[in-house]
Structure formats: C-alpha cells, structure tokens
Coordinates of C-alpha atoms and ligand atoms in Angstrom, one line a residue:
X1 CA -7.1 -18.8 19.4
X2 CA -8.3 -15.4 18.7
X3 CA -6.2 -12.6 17.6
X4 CA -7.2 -9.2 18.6
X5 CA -6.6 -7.3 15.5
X6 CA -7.2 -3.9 17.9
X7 CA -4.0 -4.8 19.8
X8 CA -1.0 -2.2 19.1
X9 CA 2.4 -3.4 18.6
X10 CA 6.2 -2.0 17.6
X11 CA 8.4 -2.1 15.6
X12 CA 11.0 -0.7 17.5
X13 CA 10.0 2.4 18.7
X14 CA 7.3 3.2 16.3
X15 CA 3.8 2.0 17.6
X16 CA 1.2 0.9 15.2
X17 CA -2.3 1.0 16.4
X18 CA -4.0 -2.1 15.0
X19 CA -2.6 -5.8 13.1
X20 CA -3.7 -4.9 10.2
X21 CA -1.4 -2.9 7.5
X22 CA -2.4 -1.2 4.2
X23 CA -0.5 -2.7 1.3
X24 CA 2.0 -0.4 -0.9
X25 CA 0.7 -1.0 -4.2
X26 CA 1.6 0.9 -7.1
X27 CA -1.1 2.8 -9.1
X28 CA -3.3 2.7 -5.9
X29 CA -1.8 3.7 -2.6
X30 CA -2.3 7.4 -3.6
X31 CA -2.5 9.7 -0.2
X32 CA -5.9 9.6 -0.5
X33 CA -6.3 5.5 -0.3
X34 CA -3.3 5.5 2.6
X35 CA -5.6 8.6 4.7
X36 CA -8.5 6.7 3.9
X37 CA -6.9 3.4 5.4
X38 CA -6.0 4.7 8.3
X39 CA -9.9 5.7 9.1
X40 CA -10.8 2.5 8.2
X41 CA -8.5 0.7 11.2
X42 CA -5.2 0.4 9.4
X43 CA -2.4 0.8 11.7
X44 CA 0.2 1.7 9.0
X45 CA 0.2 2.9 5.4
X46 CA 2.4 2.1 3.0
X47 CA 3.5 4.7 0.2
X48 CA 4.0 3.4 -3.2
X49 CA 7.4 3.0 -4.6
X50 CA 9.4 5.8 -5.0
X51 CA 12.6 5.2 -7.0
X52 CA 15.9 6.2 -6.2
X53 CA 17.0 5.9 -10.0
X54 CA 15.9 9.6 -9.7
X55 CA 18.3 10.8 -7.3
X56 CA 20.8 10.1 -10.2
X57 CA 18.6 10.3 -13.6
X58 CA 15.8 12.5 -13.2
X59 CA 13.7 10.5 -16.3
X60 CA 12.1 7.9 -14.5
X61 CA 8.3 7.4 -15.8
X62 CA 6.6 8.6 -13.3
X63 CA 2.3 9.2 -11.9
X64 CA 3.8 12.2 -9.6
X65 CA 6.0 13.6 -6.8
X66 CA 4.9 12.0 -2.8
X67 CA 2.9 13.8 -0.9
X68 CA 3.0 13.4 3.2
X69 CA 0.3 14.8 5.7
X70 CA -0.4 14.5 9.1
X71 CA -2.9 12.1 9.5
X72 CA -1.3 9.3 7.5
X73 CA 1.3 8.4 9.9
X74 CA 2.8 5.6 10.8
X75 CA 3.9 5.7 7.1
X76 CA 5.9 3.8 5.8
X77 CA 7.2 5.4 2.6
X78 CA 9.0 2.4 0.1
X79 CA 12.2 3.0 -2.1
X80 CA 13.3 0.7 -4.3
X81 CA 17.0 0.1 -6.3
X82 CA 19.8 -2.1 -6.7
X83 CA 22.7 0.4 -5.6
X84 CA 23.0 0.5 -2.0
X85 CA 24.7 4.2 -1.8
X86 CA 21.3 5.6 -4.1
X87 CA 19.8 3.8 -1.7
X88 CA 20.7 5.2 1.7
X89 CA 20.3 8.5 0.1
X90 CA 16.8 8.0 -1.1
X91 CA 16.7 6.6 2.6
X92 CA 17.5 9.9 3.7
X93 CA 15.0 11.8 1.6
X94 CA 12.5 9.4 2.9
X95 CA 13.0 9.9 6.0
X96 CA 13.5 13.6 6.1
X97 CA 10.0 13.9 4.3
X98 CA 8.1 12.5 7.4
X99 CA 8.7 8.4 6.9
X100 CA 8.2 6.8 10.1
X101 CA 9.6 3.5 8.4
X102 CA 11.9 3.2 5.2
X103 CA 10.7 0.2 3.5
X104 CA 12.6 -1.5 0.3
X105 CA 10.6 -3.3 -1.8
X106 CA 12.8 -7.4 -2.7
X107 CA 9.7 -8.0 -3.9
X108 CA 8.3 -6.3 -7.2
X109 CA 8.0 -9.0 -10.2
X110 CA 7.6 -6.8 -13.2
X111 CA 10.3 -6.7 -15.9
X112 CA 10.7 -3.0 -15.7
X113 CA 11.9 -3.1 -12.4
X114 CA 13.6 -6.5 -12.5
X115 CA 16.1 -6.0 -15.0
X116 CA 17.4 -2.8 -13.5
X117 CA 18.5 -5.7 -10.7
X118 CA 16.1 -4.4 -8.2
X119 CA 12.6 -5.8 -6.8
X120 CA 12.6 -9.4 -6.8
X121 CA 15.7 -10.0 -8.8
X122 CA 17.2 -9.2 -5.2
X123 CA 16.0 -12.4 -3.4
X124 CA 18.5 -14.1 -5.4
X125 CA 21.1 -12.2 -4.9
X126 CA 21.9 -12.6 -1.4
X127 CA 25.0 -9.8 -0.7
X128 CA 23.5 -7.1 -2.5
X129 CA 20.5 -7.6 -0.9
X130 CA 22.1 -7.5 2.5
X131 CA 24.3 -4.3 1.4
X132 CA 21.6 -2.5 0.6
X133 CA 19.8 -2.9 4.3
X134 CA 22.8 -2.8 5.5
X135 CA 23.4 0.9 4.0
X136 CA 19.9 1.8 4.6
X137 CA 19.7 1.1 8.0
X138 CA 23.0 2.9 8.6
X139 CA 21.9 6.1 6.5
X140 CA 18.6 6.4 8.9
X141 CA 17.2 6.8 12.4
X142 CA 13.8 5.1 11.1
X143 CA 14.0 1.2 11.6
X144 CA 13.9 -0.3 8.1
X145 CA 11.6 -2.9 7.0
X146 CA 11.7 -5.1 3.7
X147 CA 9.1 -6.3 2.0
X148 CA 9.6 -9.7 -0.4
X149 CA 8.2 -12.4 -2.0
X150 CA 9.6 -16.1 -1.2
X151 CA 11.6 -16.5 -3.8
X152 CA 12.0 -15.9 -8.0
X153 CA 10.9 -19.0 -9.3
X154 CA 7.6 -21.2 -7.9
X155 CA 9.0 -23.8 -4.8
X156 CA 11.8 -21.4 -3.8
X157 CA 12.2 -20.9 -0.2
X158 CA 14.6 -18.2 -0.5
X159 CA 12.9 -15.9 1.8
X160 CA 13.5 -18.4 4.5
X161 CA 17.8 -18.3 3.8
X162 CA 17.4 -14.3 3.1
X163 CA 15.2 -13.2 5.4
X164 CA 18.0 -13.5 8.7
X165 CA 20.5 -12.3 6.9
X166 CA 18.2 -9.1 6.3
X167 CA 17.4 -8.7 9.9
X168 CA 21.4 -9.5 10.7
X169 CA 21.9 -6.6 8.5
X170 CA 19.4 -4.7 9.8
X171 CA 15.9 -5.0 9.2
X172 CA 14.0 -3.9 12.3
X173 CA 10.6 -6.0 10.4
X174 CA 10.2 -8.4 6.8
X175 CA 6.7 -8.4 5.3
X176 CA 6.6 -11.7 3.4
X177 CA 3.9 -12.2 0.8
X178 CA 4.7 -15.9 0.0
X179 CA 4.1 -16.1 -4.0
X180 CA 7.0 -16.3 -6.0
X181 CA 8.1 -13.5 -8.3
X182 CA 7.0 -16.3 -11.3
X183 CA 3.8 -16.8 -10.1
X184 CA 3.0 -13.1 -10.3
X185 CA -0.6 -13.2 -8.5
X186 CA -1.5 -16.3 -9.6
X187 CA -2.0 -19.7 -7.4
X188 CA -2.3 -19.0 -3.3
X189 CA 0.0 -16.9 -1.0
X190 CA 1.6 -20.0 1.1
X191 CA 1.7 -18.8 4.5
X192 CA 3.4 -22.6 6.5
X193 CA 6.5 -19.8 4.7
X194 CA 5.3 -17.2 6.3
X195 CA 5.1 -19.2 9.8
X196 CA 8.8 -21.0 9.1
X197 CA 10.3 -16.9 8.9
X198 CA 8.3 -15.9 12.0
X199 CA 10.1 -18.9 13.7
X200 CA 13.3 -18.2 12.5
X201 CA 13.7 -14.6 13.4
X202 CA 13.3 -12.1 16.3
X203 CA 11.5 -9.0 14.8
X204 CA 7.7 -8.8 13.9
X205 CA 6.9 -10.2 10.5
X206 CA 3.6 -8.7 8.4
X207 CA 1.9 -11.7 6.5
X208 CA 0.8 -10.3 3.0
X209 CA -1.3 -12.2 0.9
X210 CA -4.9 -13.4 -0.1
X211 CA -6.1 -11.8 3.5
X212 CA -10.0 -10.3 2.5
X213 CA -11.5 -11.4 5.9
X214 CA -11.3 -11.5 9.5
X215 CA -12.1 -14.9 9.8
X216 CA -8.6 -15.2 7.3
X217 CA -6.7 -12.8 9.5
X218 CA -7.3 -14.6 12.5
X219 CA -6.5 -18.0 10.5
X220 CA -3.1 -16.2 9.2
X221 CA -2.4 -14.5 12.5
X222 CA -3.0 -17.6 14.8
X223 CA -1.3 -20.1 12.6
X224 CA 2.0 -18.0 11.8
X225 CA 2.7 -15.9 14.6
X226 CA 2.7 -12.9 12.2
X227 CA 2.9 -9.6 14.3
X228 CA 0.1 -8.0 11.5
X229 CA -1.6 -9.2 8.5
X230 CA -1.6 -7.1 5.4
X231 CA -4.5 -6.0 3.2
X232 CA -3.5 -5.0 -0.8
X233 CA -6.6 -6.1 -3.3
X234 CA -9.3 -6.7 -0.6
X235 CA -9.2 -2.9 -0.1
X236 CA -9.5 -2.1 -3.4
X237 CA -12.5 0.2 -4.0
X238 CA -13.6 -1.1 -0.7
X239 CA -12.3 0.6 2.6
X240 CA -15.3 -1.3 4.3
X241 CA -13.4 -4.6 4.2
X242 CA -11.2 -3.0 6.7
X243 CA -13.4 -2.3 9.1
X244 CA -14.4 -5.4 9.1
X245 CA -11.4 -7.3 9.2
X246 CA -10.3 -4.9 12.5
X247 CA -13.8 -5.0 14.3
X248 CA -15.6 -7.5 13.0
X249 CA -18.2 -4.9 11.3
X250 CA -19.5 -6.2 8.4
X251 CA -22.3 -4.0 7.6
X252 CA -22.8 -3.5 4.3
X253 CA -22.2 0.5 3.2
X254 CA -25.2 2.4 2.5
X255 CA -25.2 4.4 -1.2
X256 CA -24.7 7.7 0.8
X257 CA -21.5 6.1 2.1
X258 CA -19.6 4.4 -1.2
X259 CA -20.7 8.0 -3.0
X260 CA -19.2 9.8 -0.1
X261 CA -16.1 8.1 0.0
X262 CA -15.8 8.0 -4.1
X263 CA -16.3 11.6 -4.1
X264 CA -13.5 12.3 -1.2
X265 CA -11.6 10.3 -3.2
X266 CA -11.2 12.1 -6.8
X267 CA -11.2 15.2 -5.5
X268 CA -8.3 14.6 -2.9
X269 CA -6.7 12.4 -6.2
X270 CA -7.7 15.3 -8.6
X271 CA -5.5 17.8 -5.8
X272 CA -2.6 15.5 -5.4
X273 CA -2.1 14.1 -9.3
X274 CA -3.6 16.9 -11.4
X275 CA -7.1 16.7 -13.3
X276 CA -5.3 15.3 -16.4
X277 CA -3.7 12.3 -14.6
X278 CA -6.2 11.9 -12.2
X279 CA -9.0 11.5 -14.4
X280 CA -7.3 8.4 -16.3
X281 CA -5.9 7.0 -13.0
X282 CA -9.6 7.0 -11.4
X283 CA -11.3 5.4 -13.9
X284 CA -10.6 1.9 -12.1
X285 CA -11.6 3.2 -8.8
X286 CA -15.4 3.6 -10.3
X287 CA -16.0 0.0 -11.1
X288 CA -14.0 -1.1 -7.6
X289 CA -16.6 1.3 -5.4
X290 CA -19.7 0.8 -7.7
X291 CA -19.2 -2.9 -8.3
X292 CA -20.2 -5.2 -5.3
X293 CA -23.7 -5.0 -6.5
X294 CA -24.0 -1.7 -5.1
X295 CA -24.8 0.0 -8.1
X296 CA -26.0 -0.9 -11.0
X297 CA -23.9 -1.9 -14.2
X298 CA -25.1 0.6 -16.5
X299 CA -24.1 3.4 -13.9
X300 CA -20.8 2.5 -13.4
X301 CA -20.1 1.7 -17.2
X302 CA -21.5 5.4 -18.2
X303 CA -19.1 7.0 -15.5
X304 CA -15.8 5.0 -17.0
X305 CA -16.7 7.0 -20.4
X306 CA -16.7 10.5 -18.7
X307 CA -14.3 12.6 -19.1
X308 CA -13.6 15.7 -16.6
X309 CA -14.1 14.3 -13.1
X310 CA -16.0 17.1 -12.0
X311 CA -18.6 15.4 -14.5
X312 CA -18.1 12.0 -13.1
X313 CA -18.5 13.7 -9.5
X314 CA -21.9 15.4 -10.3
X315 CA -23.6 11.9 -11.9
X316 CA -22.4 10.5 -8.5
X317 CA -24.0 13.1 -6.1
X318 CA -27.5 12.9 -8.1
X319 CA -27.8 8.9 -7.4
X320 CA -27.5 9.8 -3.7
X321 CA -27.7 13.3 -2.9
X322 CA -27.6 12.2 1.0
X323 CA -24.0 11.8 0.5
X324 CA -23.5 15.4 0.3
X325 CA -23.8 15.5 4.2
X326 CA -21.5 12.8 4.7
X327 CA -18.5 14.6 2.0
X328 CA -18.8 18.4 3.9
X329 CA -18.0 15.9 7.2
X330 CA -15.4 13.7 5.8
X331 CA -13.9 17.0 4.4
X332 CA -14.0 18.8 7.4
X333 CA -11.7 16.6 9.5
X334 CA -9.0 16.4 6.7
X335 CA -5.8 18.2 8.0
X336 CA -4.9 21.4 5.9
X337 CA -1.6 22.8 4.9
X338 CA 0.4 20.5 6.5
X339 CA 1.5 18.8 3.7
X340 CA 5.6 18.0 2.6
X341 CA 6.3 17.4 -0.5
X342 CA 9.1 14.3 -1.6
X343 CA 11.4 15.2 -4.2
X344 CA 11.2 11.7 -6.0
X345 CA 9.2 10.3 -8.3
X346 CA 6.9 7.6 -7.9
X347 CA 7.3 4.9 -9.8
X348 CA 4.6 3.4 -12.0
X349 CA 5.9 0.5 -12.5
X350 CA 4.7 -1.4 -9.2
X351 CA 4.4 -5.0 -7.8
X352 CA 5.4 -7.2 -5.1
Ligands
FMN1 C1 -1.8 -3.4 -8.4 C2 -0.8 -3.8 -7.3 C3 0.4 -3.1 -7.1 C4 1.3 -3.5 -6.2 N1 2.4 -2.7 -6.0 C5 3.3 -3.0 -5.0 C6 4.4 -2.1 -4.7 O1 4.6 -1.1 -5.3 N2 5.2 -2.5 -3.7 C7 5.1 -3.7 -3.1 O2 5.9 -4.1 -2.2 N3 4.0 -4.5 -3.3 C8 3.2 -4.2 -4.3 N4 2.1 -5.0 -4.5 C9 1.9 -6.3 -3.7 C10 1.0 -6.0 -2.5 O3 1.6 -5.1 -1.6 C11 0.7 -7.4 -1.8 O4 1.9 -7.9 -1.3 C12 0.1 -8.4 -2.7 O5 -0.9 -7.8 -3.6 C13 -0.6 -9.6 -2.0 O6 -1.5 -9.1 -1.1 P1 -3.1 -9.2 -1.4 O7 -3.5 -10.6 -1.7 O8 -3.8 -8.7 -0.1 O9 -3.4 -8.3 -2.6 C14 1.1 -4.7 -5.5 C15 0.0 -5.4 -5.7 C16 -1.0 -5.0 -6.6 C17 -2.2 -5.9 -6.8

C-alpha cells in the first residue's frame, strides 16, 4: 500500500500540508533549517528546545533567543522541564510567540538535561510526566504534542504504558522515535513500537527514526499506521532528501543549487545568531552541503578553516557563480519584518 506523503492531515484543528515532519534537533533547527524545510515539502517544523529553567533562572547556556516568521508555520515550538507550573508558563510564552503546537520533549538522553529530571528521565516517571501535559494542555489553546523515546534503558516498552496516559492527559499527538534513551543513536529505531502506540491510541502518531527515503517512509507509514514520518539527520546539510521523500524527486542538486542554498543559509544564520556564534555554529553545515561528492574534499576542508563567513560566502560564490541568480530569488521570497521574537533561551543541550 502506498502512502501519499502529499496528503494533509490534523492534528486537531491545525492542518499540516504533507506526512512528512522536520525534526527538532538541537544545534540545527535554526529558522533558517525549519524555513528551509518547509520549501522543501515539510508540513511542520519543529523549533529546537527552548527551556523553561529560564523563566525562573535566567543562566541557562544558551546559542540564542527564538525567532518566529511567517512562513514557518505550522510550528511547533518545543519546551522542555520537569516542573509542570514552569511549564504551562513557558507554554504560554510559546504559544503567545506564534506556536501552532506546544511540543515537550520526554525524550532528550543527554546528562545535562537528564539529571535536572527532564527529557528522558520523564518516561520513567509516569505522574510527573502526566502532570506536566496535563498542566500544559490546560495553560494553552494550542493542542500539545510530546515527543519521546520508548523507554530509558534498551528493551523498555515504556512508551507503550506512557504514551495513553499522555493522550488521557492531554496530548492531542506523541511522536515516538523508538530507541531508548541508553542506546543514544546507536542500533535501529524499532518501529513494530511505533505500530503497537498507533494501535493503542486515538490521536495521530509521527514515527521518528532512521527515515532517509521514500521508499522507508512508505515502509514506516504503511506498516505502522503513523499519521507522518519524521526526518532529523537525513536533512542534514541536505534539504534535497525532502523533496524526495514527499514527491519522489530524486534529482540530484546541481552546484548552483547546494551554493545557493549554503549561502541563504549563513547569511539568514549570520542575522538570527550573530557573526561570532554563527561562524562556529556553521562550520558543520559546510561539510553536510559540500559532502555527498558534490564537492571536492579539499574545498570543503579549506572552508572549515575560514574564519569570517563573509569569507567562507565569497569562496562559495566563485566555485559557482550561477548561484548568484538562484540566492537574489531565494531571497526575494523570504518574508520581511514579520518576525517575534521568544523571550527564552534555547537550549544547547539537545537530543531525543
Ligand atoms: C543533533 C541532534 C539533535 C537533536 N535534538 C533534539 C531535540 O532538541 N529535541 C528532540 O525532541 N529531539 C532531538 N533530536 C532527535 C531527533 O528529533 C530525532 O528524533 C532522531 O534524530 C531520530 O530521527 P533521525 O533518525 O531521522 O535522525 C536530535 C537529534 C540529533 C541528531
């Protein structure tokens, strides 16, 4: 059975274009990779984390303050905590910032996160858990969606227990991306788990995990009942793999293109983080886009050394000059001044 990934669906009230969802994923989903999904054929975007330990303790480590525009939504915007009242308050911000969904992230393995009790450490700790939906949902107009893992250790089936009691609490959606907390990114996402929640709930569930295909989506899709698969490292440096997971195009992007989209992508980076953290925070980006055999090694090592971006941008544009063109008409169509700015700070400290 065949899947078409073009098909809208809703969660709730809010329609989302397309099956196929951008992954939150700290130290990535900057504005410009969630803007750039959505041209690509994602039908939501997903912020990064933003952490509600700042509504109480303004010194969380932090790349920068969340920026919303126009053309990203539906956006969901994610919060993460252990105390249900910061919670529903960072809800609140969330949602007053332009959030079309409030998700909360049951998910993120990494220490820093976990042993504040919130992330993963959450799956086993069913009542908290639940308290905190239940206090976002209640806080918000926005449905609420939660994303987790299956469980903390490798085997667990957590998720399965958890994931009702979420959606009795009030979870209007659960994206499941079925690795345990232990397993960090290591083995294969498990998705017969992601088929078991689909069959024990009645809201859409987003299947998150090892999808870099559309021959995989449709396998996920078709075999789990998942409203919407979700994309996180296939997209990484590589929009293209979007397009063709949602129409099937797998053309190869000409040089003009991967410059052109690069180039859109540091200067709208440079604009939202600042030259100084931007120019660090790119550097990955440049071996993502330039890798793939598209370019070849020497190039790509050379711009990792560069300092000032503008540099970096100026190598780019003299290996394929075309893509000037192509930037003044990606440019052109960006939305301007439209732009609210979230009062919290991202965290850096991602995972899920
Ligand atoms: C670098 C990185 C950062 C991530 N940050 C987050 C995050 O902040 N919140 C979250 O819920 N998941 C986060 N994730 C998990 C992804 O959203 C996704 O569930 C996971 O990578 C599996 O999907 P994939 O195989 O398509 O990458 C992150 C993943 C990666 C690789």
């Amino acid at each position: 059975m065949n899947v078409d990934l073009r098909e809208r669906w809703f969660i709730r009230d809010v329609e989302i274009p397309t099956r196929l969802v951008l992954a939150p994923m700290a130290g990535l989903s900057v504005q410009a990779f969630r803007r750039q999904g959505r041209r690509f054929g994602a039908g939501l975007v997903c912020s990064e984390m933003v952490s509600c330990a700042g509504i109480e303790h303004r010194n969380e480590k932090t790349l920068g303050y969340l920026r919303v525009a126009s053309d990203e939504h539906p956006l969901a915007i994610q919060i993460f905590g252990s105390e249900p009242r910061a919670m529903a308050e960072a809800a609140r911000m969330v949602e007053a910032a332009g959030a079309d969904l409030v998700d909360i992230n049951f998910g993120c393995p990494v220490r820093k996160v976990t042993k504040t009790g919130a992330g993963a450490t959450l799956l086993d700790d069913q009542g908290r858990a639940a308290a905190i939906v239940e206090a976002v949902a209640g806080a918000v107009d926005a449905p609420v969606s939660v994303k987790m893992r299956r469980g903390l250790r490798d085997g667990d089936r957590t998720c399965l227990a958890l994931g009702p009691e979420l959606v009795e609490a009030g979870a209007a959606t659960l994206t499941l991306h079925p690795r345990s907390a232990q397993q960090m990114y290591t083995g294969t996402a498990d998705h017969s788990l992601t088929a078991e929640l689909v069959s024990l709930v009645h809201v859409p569930v987003i299947a998150s995990g090892d999808i870099t295909s559309r021959a995989k989506a449709q396998a996920v899709l078709a075999t789990t009942g998942a409203a919407a698969v979700m994309v996180g490292r296939g997209a990484q440096g590589n929009p293209w793999a979007l397009r063709e997971i949602v129409d099937g195009d797998g053309a190869e992007p000409s040089r003009e293109e991967v410059v052109a989209e690069l180039v859109l992508f540091i200067r709208e980076t440079v604009r939202e983080l600042g030259e100084r953290r931007a120019s660090g925070f790119l550097k990955k980006f440049y071996s993502w886009y330039l890798g793939r055999g598209r370019f070849p090694k020497p190039f790509k090592q050379e711009l990792v050394v560069l300092g000032p971006t503008e540099e970096v941008e100026r190598r780019l544009v003299a290996a394929a000059p075309g893509a000037l063109q192509l930037i003044e008409q990606l440019e052109a169509e960006l939305p301007v001044g439209d732009e609210v700015l979230l009062d919290l700070p991202i965290s850096i400290y991602g995972g899920g």
